[in-house]
mmCIF file of C-alpha atoms in Angstrom:
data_model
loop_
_atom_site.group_PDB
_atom_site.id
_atom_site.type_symbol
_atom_site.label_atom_id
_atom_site.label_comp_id
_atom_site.label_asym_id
_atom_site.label_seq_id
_atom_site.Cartn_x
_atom_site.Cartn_y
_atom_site.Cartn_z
ATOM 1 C CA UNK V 1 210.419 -154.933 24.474
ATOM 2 C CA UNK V 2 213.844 -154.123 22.946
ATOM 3 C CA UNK V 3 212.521 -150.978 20.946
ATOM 4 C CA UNK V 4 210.888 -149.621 23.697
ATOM 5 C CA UNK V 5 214.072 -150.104 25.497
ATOM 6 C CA UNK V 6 216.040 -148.294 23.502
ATOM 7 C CA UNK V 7 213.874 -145.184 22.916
ATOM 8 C CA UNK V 8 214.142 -145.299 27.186
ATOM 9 C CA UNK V 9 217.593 -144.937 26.863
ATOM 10 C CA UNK V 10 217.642 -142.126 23.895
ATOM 11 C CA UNK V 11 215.206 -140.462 25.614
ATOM 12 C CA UNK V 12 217.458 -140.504 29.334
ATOM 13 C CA UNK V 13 220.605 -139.489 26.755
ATOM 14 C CA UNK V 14 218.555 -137.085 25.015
ATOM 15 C CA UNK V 15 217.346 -135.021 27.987
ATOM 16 C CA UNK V 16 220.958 -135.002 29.801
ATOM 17 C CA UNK V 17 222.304 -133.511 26.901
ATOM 18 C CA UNK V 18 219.603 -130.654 26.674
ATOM 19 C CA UNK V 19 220.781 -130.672 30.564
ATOM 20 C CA UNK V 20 224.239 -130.240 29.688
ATOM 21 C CA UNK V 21 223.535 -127.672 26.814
ATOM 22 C CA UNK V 22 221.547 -125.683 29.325
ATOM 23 C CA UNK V 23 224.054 -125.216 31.642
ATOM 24 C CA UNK V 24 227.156 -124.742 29.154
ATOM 25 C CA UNK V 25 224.126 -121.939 28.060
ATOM 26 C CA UNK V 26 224.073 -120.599 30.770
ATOM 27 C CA UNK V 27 228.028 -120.248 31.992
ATOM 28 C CA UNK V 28 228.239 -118.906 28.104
ATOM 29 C CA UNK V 29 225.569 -116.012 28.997
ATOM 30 C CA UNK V 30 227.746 -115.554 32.652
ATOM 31 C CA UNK V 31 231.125 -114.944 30.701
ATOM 32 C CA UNK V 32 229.777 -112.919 27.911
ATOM 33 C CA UNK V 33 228.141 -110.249 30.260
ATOM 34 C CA UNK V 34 231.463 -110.554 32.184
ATOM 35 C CA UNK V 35 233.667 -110.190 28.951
ATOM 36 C CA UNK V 36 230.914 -106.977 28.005
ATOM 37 C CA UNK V 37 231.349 -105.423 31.186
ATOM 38 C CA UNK V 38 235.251 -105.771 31.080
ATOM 39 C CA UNK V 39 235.556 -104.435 27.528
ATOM 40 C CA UNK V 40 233.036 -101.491 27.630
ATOM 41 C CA UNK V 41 235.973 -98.968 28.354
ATOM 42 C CA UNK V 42 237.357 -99.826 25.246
ATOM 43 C CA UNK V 43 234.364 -99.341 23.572
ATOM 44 C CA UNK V 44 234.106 -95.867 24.599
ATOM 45 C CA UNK V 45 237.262 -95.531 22.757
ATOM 46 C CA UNK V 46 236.724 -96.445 19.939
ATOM 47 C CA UNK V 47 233.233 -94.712 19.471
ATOM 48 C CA UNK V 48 235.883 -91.283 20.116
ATOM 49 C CA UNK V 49 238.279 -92.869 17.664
ATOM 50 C CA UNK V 50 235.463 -93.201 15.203
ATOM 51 C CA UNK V 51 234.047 -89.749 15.668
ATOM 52 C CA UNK V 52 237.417 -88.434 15.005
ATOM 53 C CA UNK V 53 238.196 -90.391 12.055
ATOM 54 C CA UNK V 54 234.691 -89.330 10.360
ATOM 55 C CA UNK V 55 235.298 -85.481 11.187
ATOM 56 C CA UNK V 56 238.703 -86.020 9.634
ATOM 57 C CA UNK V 57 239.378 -84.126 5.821
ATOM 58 C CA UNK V 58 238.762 -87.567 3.026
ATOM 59 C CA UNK V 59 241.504 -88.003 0.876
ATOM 60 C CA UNK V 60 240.957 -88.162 -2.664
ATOM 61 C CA UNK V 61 242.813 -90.822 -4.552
ATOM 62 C CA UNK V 62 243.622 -90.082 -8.004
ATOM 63 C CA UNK V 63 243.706 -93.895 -10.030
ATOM 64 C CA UNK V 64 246.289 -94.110 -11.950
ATOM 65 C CA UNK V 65 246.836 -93.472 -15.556
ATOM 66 C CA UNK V 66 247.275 -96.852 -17.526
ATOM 67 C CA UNK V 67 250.825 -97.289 -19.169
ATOM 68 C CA UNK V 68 251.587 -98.714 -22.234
ATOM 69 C CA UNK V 69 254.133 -101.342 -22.353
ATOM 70 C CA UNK V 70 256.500 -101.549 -24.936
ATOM 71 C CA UNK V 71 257.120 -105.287 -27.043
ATOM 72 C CA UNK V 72 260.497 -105.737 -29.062
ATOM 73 C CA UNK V 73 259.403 -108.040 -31.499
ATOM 74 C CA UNK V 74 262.552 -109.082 -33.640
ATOM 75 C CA UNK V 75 260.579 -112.078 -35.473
ATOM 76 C CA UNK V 76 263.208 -114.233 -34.619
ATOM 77 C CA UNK V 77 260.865 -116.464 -32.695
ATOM 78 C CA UNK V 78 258.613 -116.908 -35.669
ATOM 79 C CA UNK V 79 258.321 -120.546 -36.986
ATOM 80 C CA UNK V 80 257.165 -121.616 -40.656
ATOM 81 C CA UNK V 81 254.178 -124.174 -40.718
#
């Protein structure tokens, strides 16, 4: 009775949802090959940009030598125990 009821009605829920998921896939799909197709000029761009960049001359960084600080220590701040 009831239980069978109710997996009825999680079943109708369940399947309109896959339905809804399905077609939010599928409008997802539409705009992504539309969103490809729009930004594939840039693409070509940037694949110049890139060879550019890599037949560039690489810089050579040089780290840093460490410096040593100085510490004034009068004593003054020294306490007896």
């Amino acid at each position: 009775g009831l239980a069978v009821a109710e997996m009825g009605r999680v079943t109708q829920q369940n399947a309109a949802l896959v339905e809804e998921s399905a077609a939010a896939a599928a409008a997802l799909e539409e705009q992504a090959s539309r969103l490809t197709e729009a930004v594939a000029v840039f693409r070509i761009q940037q694949q110049q940009q890139h060879q550019r960049e890599t037949s560039a001359v690489v810089k050579t960084v040089t780290p840093a030598a460490p410096r040593k600080m100085a510490v004034a220590d009068s004593g003054e701040n020294w306490e007896t125990f």
